[in-house]
mmCIF file of C-alpha atoms and ligand atoms in Angstrom:
data_model
loop_
_atom_site.group_PDB
_atom_site.id
_atom_site.type_symbol
_atom_site.label_atom_id
_atom_site.label_comp_id
_atom_site.label_asym_id
_atom_site.label_seq_id
_atom_site.Cartn_x
_atom_site.Cartn_y
_atom_site.Cartn_z
ATOM 1 C CA MET U 1 3.317 19.566 -3.170
ATOM 2 C CA LYS U 2 1.029 16.572 -2.806
ATOM 3 C CA THR U 3 3.067 13.363 -3.223
ATOM 4 C CA ALA U 4 0.491 11.742 -5.531
ATOM 5 C CA GLU U 5 1.393 14.368 -8.183
ATOM 6 C CA LEU U 6 5.047 13.248 -8.226
ATOM 7 C CA PHE U 7 4.198 9.961 -9.934
ATOM 8 C CA GLU U 8 2.906 11.753 -13.027
ATOM 9 C CA HIS U 9 6.467 12.706 -13.947
ATOM 10 C CA LYS U 10 8.937 10.148 -12.629
ATOM 11 C CA THR U 11 9.838 7.013 -10.718
ATOM 12 C CA VAL U 12 9.639 8.387 -7.203
ATOM 13 C CA PHE U 13 12.513 7.886 -4.745
ATOM 14 C CA SER U 14 11.619 8.670 -1.147
ATOM 15 C CA LEU U 15 13.096 8.116 2.298
ATOM 16 C CA GLU U 16 11.799 7.369 5.783
ATOM 17 C CA VAL U 17 13.294 8.502 9.089
ATOM 18 C CA PHE U 18 12.220 8.133 12.702
ATOM 19 C CA PRO U 19 12.413 10.765 15.477
ATOM 20 C CA PRO U 20 15.290 10.380 17.952
ATOM 21 C CA LYS U 21 14.610 8.338 21.079
ATOM 22 C CA PRO U 22 14.051 10.499 24.225
ATOM 23 C CA ASP U 23 17.591 9.832 25.525
ATOM 24 C CA THR U 24 19.310 10.649 22.197
ATOM 25 C CA ASP U 25 20.922 13.983 21.322
ATOM 26 C CA GLU U 26 18.518 15.913 19.029
ATOM 27 C CA LYS U 27 21.507 17.023 16.941
ATOM 28 C CA VAL U 28 21.920 13.509 15.549
ATOM 29 C CA ILE U 29 18.655 13.615 13.591
ATOM 30 C CA TYR U 30 19.637 16.962 12.055
ATOM 31 C CA ASP U 31 23.039 15.583 10.980
ATOM 32 C CA THR U 32 21.099 12.715 9.411
ATOM 33 C CA LEU U 33 18.704 15.088 7.639
ATOM 34 C CA ASN U 34 21.596 17.229 6.401
ATOM 35 C CA ALA U 35 23.098 14.178 4.717
ATOM 36 C CA LEU U 36 19.794 12.788 3.452
ATOM 37 C CA SER U 37 18.642 16.080 1.947
ATOM 38 C CA ASP U 38 21.829 16.098 -0.191
ATOM 39 C CA ILE U 39 20.353 13.109 -2.039
ATOM 40 C CA SER U 40 17.413 15.361 -3.043
ATOM 41 C CA PRO U 41 14.768 12.682 -2.441
ATOM 42 C CA ASP U 42 11.242 13.289 -3.733
ATOM 43 C CA PHE U 43 10.040 13.313 -0.139
ATOM 44 C CA ILE U 44 11.059 12.255 3.350
ATOM 45 C CA SER U 45 8.504 10.713 5.692
ATOM 46 C CA VAL U 46 8.723 10.761 9.488
ATOM 47 C CA THR U 47 7.345 7.935 11.625
ATOM 48 C CA TYR U 48 5.129 8.514 14.666
ATOM 49 C CA GLY U 49 4.851 6.299 17.753
ATOM 50 C CA ALA U 50 1.316 4.879 18.024
ATOM 51 C CA GLY U 51 -0.776 6.164 20.931
ATOM 52 C CA GLY U 52 0.212 9.836 20.628
ATOM 53 C CA GLY U 53 2.381 11.255 23.409
ATOM 54 C CA LYS U 54 5.388 13.560 23.292
ATOM 55 C CA ASN U 55 7.127 11.693 20.501
ATOM 56 C CA GLY U 56 4.357 12.894 18.189
ATOM 57 C CA LEU U 57 5.451 16.484 18.775
ATOM 58 C CA LYS U 58 8.890 15.505 17.502
ATOM 59 C CA THR U 59 7.338 13.998 14.381
ATOM 60 C CA ILE U 60 5.577 17.268 13.655
ATOM 61 C CA GLN U 61 8.712 19.332 14.331
ATOM 62 C CA ILE U 62 10.963 17.112 12.184
ATOM 63 C CA ALA U 63 8.411 16.960 9.345
ATOM 64 C CA SER U 64 8.179 20.746 9.500
ATOM 65 C CA ASP U 65 11.983 21.148 9.413
ATOM 66 C CA ILE U 66 12.282 18.790 6.442
ATOM 67 C CA GLN U 67 9.765 20.933 4.574
ATOM 68 C CA ASN U 68 10.681 24.418 5.707
ATOM 69 C CA ARG U 69 14.387 24.232 6.568
ATOM 70 C CA TYR U 70 15.699 21.623 4.129
ATOM 71 C CA GLY U 71 13.279 22.386 1.285
ATOM 72 C CA VAL U 72 12.336 18.721 0.811
ATOM 73 C CA GLU U 73 8.698 17.638 0.597
ATOM 74 C CA SER U 74 7.696 15.964 3.850
ATOM 75 C CA VAL U 75 5.163 13.371 4.943
ATOM 76 C CA ALA U 76 4.040 12.987 8.559
ATOM 77 C CA HIS U 77 2.949 9.507 9.667
ATOM 78 C CA LEU U 78 -0.148 9.483 11.867
ATOM 79 C CA PRO U 79 -1.254 6.275 13.597
ATOM 80 C CA CYS U 80 -4.811 6.683 14.930
ATOM 81 C CA THR U 81 -5.039 3.912 17.486
ATOM 82 C CA GLY U 82 -5.937 5.403 20.886
ATOM 83 C CA LEU U 83 -6.662 8.883 19.473
ATOM 84 C CA THR U 84 -9.946 10.708 19.861
ATOM 85 C CA ARG U 85 -11.248 12.780 16.949
ATOM 86 C CA ALA U 86 -10.293 15.937 18.856
ATOM 87 C CA GLN U 87 -6.704 14.700 19.362
ATOM 88 C CA ALA U 88 -6.386 13.734 15.707
ATOM 89 C CA ALA U 89 -7.755 17.143 14.691
ATOM 90 C CA ALA U 90 -5.219 18.928 16.937
ATOM 91 C CA ILE U 91 -2.329 17.048 15.255
ATOM 92 C CA LEU U 92 -3.719 17.651 11.767
ATOM 93 C CA ASP U 93 -4.262 21.355 12.533
ATOM 94 C CA SER U 94 -0.648 21.605 13.656
ATOM 95 C CA LEU U 95 0.624 19.854 10.508
ATOM 96 C CA GLN U 96 -1.462 22.208 8.393
ATOM 97 C CA ALA U 97 -0.096 25.230 10.272
ATOM 98 C CA HIS U 98 3.458 24.050 9.451
ATOM 99 C CA GLY U 99 2.600 23.865 5.752
ATOM 100 C CA ILE U 100 2.745 20.061 5.571
ATOM 101 C CA GLU U 101 0.476 18.711 2.833
ATOM 102 C CA ASN U 102 0.979 14.954 3.150
ATOM 103 C CA VAL U 103 -0.127 12.508 5.849
ATOM 104 C CA LEU U 104 0.514 8.756 6.009
ATOM 105 C CA ALA U 105 -2.688 7.644 7.725
ATOM 106 C CA LEU U 106 -2.229 4.469 9.760
ATOM 107 C CA ARG U 107 -3.980 2.438 12.384
ATOM 108 C CA GLY U 108 -0.803 1.685 14.334
ATOM 109 C CA ASP U 109 0.159 -1.551 16.021
ATOM 110 C CA ARG U 110 -2.173 -2.679 18.760
ATOM 111 C CA ARG U 111 -0.517 -3.525 22.040
ATOM 112 C CA GLU U 112 -1.769 -6.754 23.553
ATOM 113 C CA ASP U 113 -1.601 -5.285 27.068
ATOM 114 C CA SER U 114 -3.736 -2.194 26.354
ATOM 115 C CA ALA U 115 -7.502 -1.988 26.090
ATOM 116 C CA GLU U 116 -8.526 -0.232 22.874
ATOM 117 C CA THR U 117 -9.613 3.347 23.377
ATOM 118 C CA GLY U 118 -10.042 6.202 20.949
ATOM 119 C CA ASP U 119 -12.433 6.975 18.124
ATOM 120 C CA PHE U 120 -10.789 5.102 15.227
ATOM 121 C CA CYS U 121 -10.782 1.334 14.663
ATOM 122 C CA HIS U 122 -8.923 1.267 11.361
ATOM 123 C CA ALA U 123 -6.798 3.462 9.135
ATOM 124 C CA SER U 124 -9.814 3.798 6.838
ATOM 125 C CA ASP U 125 -11.700 5.620 9.648
ATOM 126 C CA LEU U 126 -8.868 8.153 9.941
ATOM 127 C CA ILE U 127 -8.695 8.526 6.153
ATOM 128 C CA SER U 128 -12.448 9.288 5.997
ATOM 129 C CA PHE U 129 -12.061 11.777 8.859
ATOM 130 C CA ILE U 130 -9.176 13.581 7.126
ATOM 131 C CA LYS U 131 -11.002 13.593 3.797
ATOM 132 C CA GLU U 132 -14.092 15.101 5.391
ATOM 133 C CA HIS U 133 -12.345 17.902 7.267
ATOM 134 C CA TYR U 134 -9.012 18.660 5.531
ATOM 135 C CA ASP U 135 -7.264 18.961 2.199
ATOM 136 C CA PHE U 136 -4.254 16.699 2.864
ATOM 137 C CA ASN U 137 -2.815 14.292 0.332
ATOM 138 C CA ILE U 138 -3.386 10.947 2.047
ATOM 139 C CA ILE U 139 -1.007 7.994 1.890
ATOM 140 C CA ALA U 140 -1.803 4.542 3.315
ATOM 141 C CA ALA U 141 0.101 1.348 4.104
ATOM 142 C CA CYS U 142 -0.215 -1.946 2.236
ATOM 143 C CA TYR U 143 1.198 -5.427 2.680
ATOM 144 C CA PRO U 144 2.556 -7.572 -0.207
ATOM 145 C CA GLU U 145 2.848 -10.528 2.195
ATOM 146 C CA VAL U 146 -0.582 -9.782 3.763
ATOM 147 C CA HIS U 147 -1.080 -7.964 7.072
ATOM 148 C CA PRO U 148 -0.375 -10.422 9.937
ATOM 149 C CA GLU U 149 -3.876 -9.933 11.414
ATOM 150 C CA SER U 150 -5.720 -10.574 8.141
ATOM 151 C CA ILE U 151 -7.811 -13.706 7.777
ATOM 152 C CA SER U 152 -6.835 -13.997 4.078
ATOM 153 C CA ALA U 153 -5.078 -12.203 1.242
ATOM 154 C CA VAL U 154 -8.456 -11.533 -0.389
ATOM 155 C CA ASP U 155 -9.817 -9.939 2.790
ATOM 156 C CA ASP U 156 -6.701 -7.785 3.153
ATOM 157 C CA LEU U 157 -7.046 -6.609 -0.442
ATOM 158 C CA LYS U 158 -10.748 -5.875 0.086
ATOM 159 C CA TRP U 159 -9.910 -3.580 3.017
ATOM 160 C CA LEU U 160 -7.061 -1.996 1.063
ATOM 161 C CA ARG U 161 -9.488 -1.095 -1.715
ATOM 162 C CA HIS U 162 -11.766 0.321 0.993
ATOM 163 C CA LYS U 163 -8.903 2.584 2.162
ATOM 164 C CA VAL U 164 -8.484 3.862 -1.396
ATOM 165 C CA GLU U 165 -12.234 4.383 -1.756
ATOM 166 C CA CYS U 166 -12.195 6.360 1.517
ATOM 167 C CA GLY U 167 -9.562 8.692 0.029
ATOM 168 C CA ALA U 168 -6.007 7.261 0.033
ATOM 169 C CA ASP U 169 -4.152 8.851 -2.890
ATOM 170 C CA HIS U 170 -0.962 6.769 -2.781
ATOM 171 C CA LEU U 171 0.201 3.560 -1.082
ATOM 172 C CA ILE U 172 3.512 2.481 0.448
ATOM 173 C CA THR U 173 4.248 -1.187 1.075
ATOM 174 C CA GLN U 174 5.584 -2.914 4.107
ATOM 175 C CA LEU U 175 9.182 -4.031 3.558
ATOM 176 C CA PHE U 176 9.675 -7.264 1.610
ATOM 177 C CA LEU U 177 12.839 -9.138 0.684
ATOM 178 C CA ASP U 178 11.530 -11.179 -2.222
ATOM 179 C CA ASN U 179 10.294 -9.078 -5.170
ATOM 180 C CA ARG U 180 7.940 -11.841 -6.284
ATOM 181 C CA TYR U 181 5.594 -10.945 -3.407
ATOM 182 C CA PHE U 182 5.479 -7.342 -4.611
ATOM 183 C CA MET U 183 4.900 -8.242 -8.265
ATOM 184 C CA GLU U 184 2.041 -10.637 -7.404
ATOM 185 C CA PHE U 185 0.521 -8.143 -4.990
ATOM 186 C CA ARG U 186 0.674 -5.319 -7.547
ATOM 187 C CA GLU U 187 -1.093 -7.474 -10.116
ATOM 188 C CA LYS U 188 -3.836 -8.499 -7.674
ATOM 189 C CA ALA U 189 -4.281 -4.890 -6.540
ATOM 190 C CA CYS U 190 -4.723 -3.874 -10.176
ATOM 191 C CA ILE U 191 -7.318 -6.620 -10.737
ATOM 192 C CA ALA U 192 -9.103 -5.441 -7.557
ATOM 193 C CA GLY U 193 -9.407 -1.966 -9.130
ATOM 194 C CA ILE U 194 -6.800 -0.264 -6.939
ATOM 195 C CA ASP U 195 -5.474 2.388 -9.285
ATOM 196 C CA VAL U 196 -3.354 4.685 -7.108
ATOM 197 C CA PRO U 197 0.486 4.640 -7.210
ATOM 198 C CA ILE U 198 2.113 1.908 -5.104
ATOM 199 C CA GLU U 199 5.608 2.591 -3.808
ATOM 200 C CA ALA U 200 7.752 -0.390 -2.869
ATOM 201 C CA GLY U 201 9.129 -0.184 0.686
ATOM 202 C CA ILE U 202 12.736 -1.379 0.752
ATOM 203 C CA MET U 203 14.702 -1.872 3.936
ATOM 204 C CA PRO U 204 18.454 -2.380 3.544
ATOM 205 C CA VAL U 205 19.205 -4.956 6.197
ATOM 206 C CA THR U 206 22.491 -4.166 7.844
ATOM 207 C CA ASN U 207 22.318 -6.056 11.105
ATOM 208 C CA LYS U 208 20.933 -9.413 12.185
ATOM 209 C CA ARG U 209 18.983 -8.178 15.229
ATOM 210 C CA GLN U 210 17.137 -5.663 13.048
ATOM 211 C CA ILE U 211 15.911 -8.312 10.609
ATOM 212 C CA GLU U 212 14.933 -10.734 13.375
ATOM 213 C CA ARG U 213 12.771 -8.006 14.893
ATOM 214 C CA MET U 214 11.184 -7.217 11.531
ATOM 215 C CA VAL U 215 10.407 -10.844 10.779
ATOM 216 C CA LYS U 216 8.697 -11.178 14.163
ATOM 217 C CA LEU U 217 6.774 -7.914 13.850
ATOM 218 C CA CYS U 218 5.790 -7.942 10.176
ATOM 219 C CA GLY U 219 5.786 -11.639 9.198
ATOM 220 C CA VAL U 220 8.222 -11.010 6.322
ATOM 221 C CA GLN U 221 9.586 -14.133 4.601
ATOM 222 C CA LEU U 222 13.363 -14.486 4.325
ATOM 223 C CA PRO U 223 14.370 -15.820 0.888
ATOM 224 C CA LYS U 224 17.110 -18.486 0.797
ATOM 225 C CA LYS U 225 19.477 -16.115 -0.997
ATOM 226 C CA PHE U 226 19.045 -13.585 1.803
ATOM 227 C CA VAL U 227 19.539 -16.164 4.586
ATOM 228 C CA ARG U 228 22.794 -17.287 2.927
ATOM 229 C CA VAL U 229 24.069 -13.700 2.930
ATOM 230 C CA LEU U 230 23.040 -13.237 6.561
ATOM 231 C CA GLU U 231 24.716 -16.443 7.715
ATOM 232 C CA LYS U 232 27.924 -15.760 5.811
ATOM 233 C CA TYR U 233 28.461 -12.220 7.088
ATOM 234 C CA GLU U 234 26.590 -12.032 10.417
ATOM 235 C CA HIS U 235 29.842 -11.793 12.430
ATOM 236 C CA ASN U 236 31.436 -9.110 10.256
ATOM 237 C CA GLU U 237 29.652 -5.783 10.683
ATOM 238 C CA THR U 238 31.161 -4.060 7.646
ATOM 239 C CA ALA U 239 30.683 -7.035 5.341
ATOM 240 C CA LEU U 240 27.062 -7.477 6.462
ATOM 241 C CA ARG U 241 26.371 -3.771 5.927
ATOM 242 C CA ASP U 242 27.847 -3.913 2.426
ATOM 243 C CA ALA U 243 26.001 -7.128 1.611
ATOM 244 C CA GLY U 244 22.740 -5.528 2.847
ATOM 245 C CA ILE U 245 23.345 -2.515 0.597
ATOM 246 C CA ALA U 246 24.102 -4.787 -2.395
ATOM 247 C CA TYR U 247 20.942 -6.828 -1.739
ATOM 248 C CA ALA U 248 18.774 -3.690 -1.607
ATOM 249 C CA ILE U 249 20.341 -2.335 -4.836
ATOM 250 C CA ASP U 250 19.609 -5.649 -6.549
ATOM 251 C CA GLN U 251 15.964 -5.523 -5.386
ATOM 252 C CA ILE U 252 15.545 -1.906 -6.520
ATOM 253 C CA THR U 253 17.184 -2.526 -9.919
ATOM 254 C CA ASP U 254 14.737 -5.354 -10.586
ATOM 255 C CA LEU U 255 11.720 -3.326 -9.398
ATOM 256 C CA ILE U 256 12.613 -0.346 -11.592
ATOM 257 C CA ALA U 257 12.991 -2.663 -14.595
ATOM 258 C CA GLU U 258 9.467 -3.937 -13.777
ATOM 259 C CA GLY U 259 8.134 -0.359 -13.903
ATOM 260 C CA VAL U 260 7.557 0.225 -10.181
ATOM 261 C CA ASP U 261 5.870 3.559 -9.366
ATOM 262 C CA GLY U 262 8.403 4.405 -6.690
ATOM 263 C CA ILE U 263 10.912 3.229 -4.121
ATOM 264 C CA HIS U 264 10.494 4.161 -0.452
ATOM 265 C CA LEU U 265 13.712 3.491 1.420
ATOM 266 C CA TYR U 266 13.471 2.710 5.129
ATOM 267 C CA THR U 267 16.743 4.448 5.998
ATOM 268 C CA MET U 268 16.822 3.462 9.704
ATOM 269 C CA ASN U 269 18.398 6.945 10.064
ATOM 270 C CA ASN U 270 21.575 5.672 8.400
ATOM 271 C CA PRO U 271 22.602 8.256 5.769
ATOM 272 C CA TYR U 272 25.681 6.287 4.634
ATOM 273 C CA VAL U 273 23.539 3.344 3.571
ATOM 274 C CA ALA U 274 20.913 5.568 1.912
ATOM 275 C CA GLN U 275 23.590 7.502 -0.002
ATOM 276 C CA LYS U 276 25.294 4.338 -1.278
ATOM 277 C CA ILE U 277 21.987 2.947 -2.521
ATOM 278 C CA PHE U 278 20.942 6.207 -4.121
ATOM 279 C CA GLU U 279 24.288 6.570 -5.947
ATOM 280 C CA ALA U 280 23.880 3.071 -7.368
ATOM 281 C CA VAL U 281 20.314 3.549 -8.662
ATOM 282 C CA GLU U 282 20.217 7.266 -9.501
ATOM 283 C CA SER U 283 20.801 6.773 -13.229
ATOM 284 C CA LEU U 284 18.210 3.953 -13.369
ATOM 285 C CA ILE U 285 15.582 6.247 -11.887
ATOM 286 C CA SER U 286 16.300 9.027 -14.373
ATOM 287 C CA VAL U 287 16.231 6.609 -17.341
ATOM 288 C CA SER U 288 12.958 5.079 -16.195
ATOM 289 C CA CYS U 289 11.418 8.538 -15.845
ATOM 290 C CA CYS U 290 12.157 9.209 -19.529
ATOM 291 C CA THR U 291 10.978 5.867 -20.895
ATOM 292 C CA ALA U 292 8.466 4.173 -18.593
ATOM 293 C CA ARG U 293 5.731 6.795 -18.677
HETATM 294 P P1 FAD T 1 -5.392 -0.988 8.779
HETATM 295 O O1 FAD T 1 -5.510 -0.479 7.396
HETATM 296 O O2 FAD T 1 -6.469 -0.588 9.747
HETATM 297 O O3 FAD T 1 -5.314 -2.598 8.677
HETATM 298 C C1 FAD T 1 -5.071 -3.422 9.817
HETATM 299 C C2 FAD T 1 -5.783 -4.774 9.634
HETATM 300 O O4 FAD T 1 -7.215 -4.600 9.631
HETATM 301 C C3 FAD T 1 -5.476 -5.474 8.300
HETATM 302 O O5 FAD T 1 -5.500 -6.863 8.557
HETATM 303 C C4 FAD T 1 -6.623 -5.072 7.386
HETATM 304 O O6 FAD T 1 -6.881 -6.044 6.380
HETATM 305 C C5 FAD T 1 -7.789 -4.968 8.360
HETATM 306 N N1 FAD T 1 -8.733 -3.866 8.023
HETATM 307 C C6 FAD T 1 -8.424 -2.669 7.449
HETATM 308 N N2 FAD T 1 -9.524 -1.893 7.398
HETATM 309 C C7 FAD T 1 -10.533 -2.597 7.943
HETATM 310 C C8 FAD T 1 -11.919 -2.310 8.198
HETATM 311 N N3 FAD T 1 -12.446 -1.131 7.852
HETATM 312 N N4 FAD T 1 -12.674 -3.287 8.792
HETATM 313 C C9 FAD T 1 -12.135 -4.492 9.152
HETATM 314 N N5 FAD T 1 -10.837 -4.819 8.934
HETATM 315 C C10 FAD T 1 -10.047 -3.872 8.346
HETATM 316 N N6 FAD T 1 3.110 2.212 12.807
HETATM 317 C C11 FAD T 1 3.268 3.223 13.707
HETATM 318 O O7 FAD T 1 2.836 3.102 14.869
HETATM 319 N N7 FAD T 1 3.890 4.397 13.334
HETATM 320 C C12 FAD T 1 4.352 4.626 12.084
HETATM 321 O O8 FAD T 1 4.899 5.708 11.798
HETATM 322 C C13 FAD T 1 4.189 3.569 11.102
HETATM 323 N N8 FAD T 1 4.605 3.743 9.817
HETATM 324 C C14 FAD T 1 4.350 2.759 8.884
HETATM 325 C C15 FAD T 1 4.682 2.980 7.536
HETATM 326 C C16 FAD T 1 4.437 2.006 6.568
HETATM 327 C C17 FAD T 1 4.792 2.282 5.117
HETATM 328 C C18 FAD T 1 3.866 0.745 6.961
HETATM 329 C C19 FAD T 1 3.632 -0.329 5.936
HETATM 330 C C20 FAD T 1 3.521 0.522 8.292
HETATM 331 C C21 FAD T 1 3.743 1.517 9.261
HETATM 332 N N9 FAD T 1 3.386 1.330 10.606
HETATM 333 C C22 FAD T 1 3.551 2.346 11.532
HETATM 334 C C23 FAD T 1 2.855 0.042 11.058
HETATM 335 C C24 FAD T 1 1.307 -0.026 11.011
HETATM 336 O O9 FAD T 1 0.759 0.873 11.951
HETATM 337 C C25 FAD T 1 0.913 -1.476 11.321
HETATM 338 O O10 FAD T 1 1.290 -2.315 10.260
HETATM 339 C C26 FAD T 1 -0.526 -1.707 11.750
HETATM 340 O O11 FAD T 1 -0.619 -3.040 12.294
HETATM 341 C C27 FAD T 1 -1.543 -1.626 10.625
HETATM 342 O O12 FAD T 1 -1.685 -0.358 10.170
HETATM 343 P P2 FAD T 1 -2.625 -0.037 8.886
HETATM 344 O O13 FAD T 1 -2.710 1.405 8.756
HETATM 345 O O14 FAD T 1 -2.203 -0.840 7.716
HETATM 346 O O15 FAD T 1 -4.030 -0.631 9.463
#
């Protein structure tokens, strides 16, 4: 099923996983998927390391297993930086052969030390390429706090609309910790004529190193309330995990009340955290599917 169709019926609840690192036992990801598929999410997406390489094969295999072994709709991420058209086509052909219908088309992060190669400058180029040659449902990324490379919020929104005009059917946001950024972004996107579903990307923060990395990489603002939680519990692993879960539940509860199209949970391959959050918001999702649409 194409993910864009899911939004016609309900508030979507989806999950994201990443392939195991090369030195990790493959079994771990399948234990994770076993637990995550019990939640019956609307779909599970699988990240892909930019620049291609062997890790991409794992993305395809895991996305295929999610779809064909666990019976959950799957989405394969595909960052295009460094790829030629022929390489992109080979990956897309393989996804198609595995029966995967959904691709999250991305540019990927540019490494400062590498000269740009490949046939695609931006995600929009990959989206146009997919639209021209394939029948995938296309998802794209968006940034409530503006992409770090953008010269302005207006410019970022202009290019986001371009991605939708090129063929993106559904958007997923970068993580944010203050819902006000999402609400303002959603309103501006609507004014800009962006009319595809926008899922809110929520990352339950369960360790300090993880959030420090995210802040550096994505330019996400830390609200005072969040910093207080972090400072109070940073030396107690269990308390910080539970506080991170509670914070994410609070964010999701508020977003559902505001009529969000969907929640995309960055699980960090932690099924315990995903299960706890799902249990807490399951009834809210089913109520909103009966009333909000
Ligand atoms: P683009 O849409 O190309 O945007 C990048 C910048 O260029 C923005 O500032 C934008 O305003 C501007 N821009 C866009 N189009 C144009 C244009 N046509 N002309 C001029 N300027 C333009 N990375 C991975 O490597 N693997 C993953 O699996 C992965 N998954 C992700 C999932 C989600 C939900 C999100 C939000 C991000 C993910 N990323 C992933 C990170 C992503 O690759 C980076 O954020 C990257 O820096 C930008 O990707 P993009 O697709 O948004 O790029």
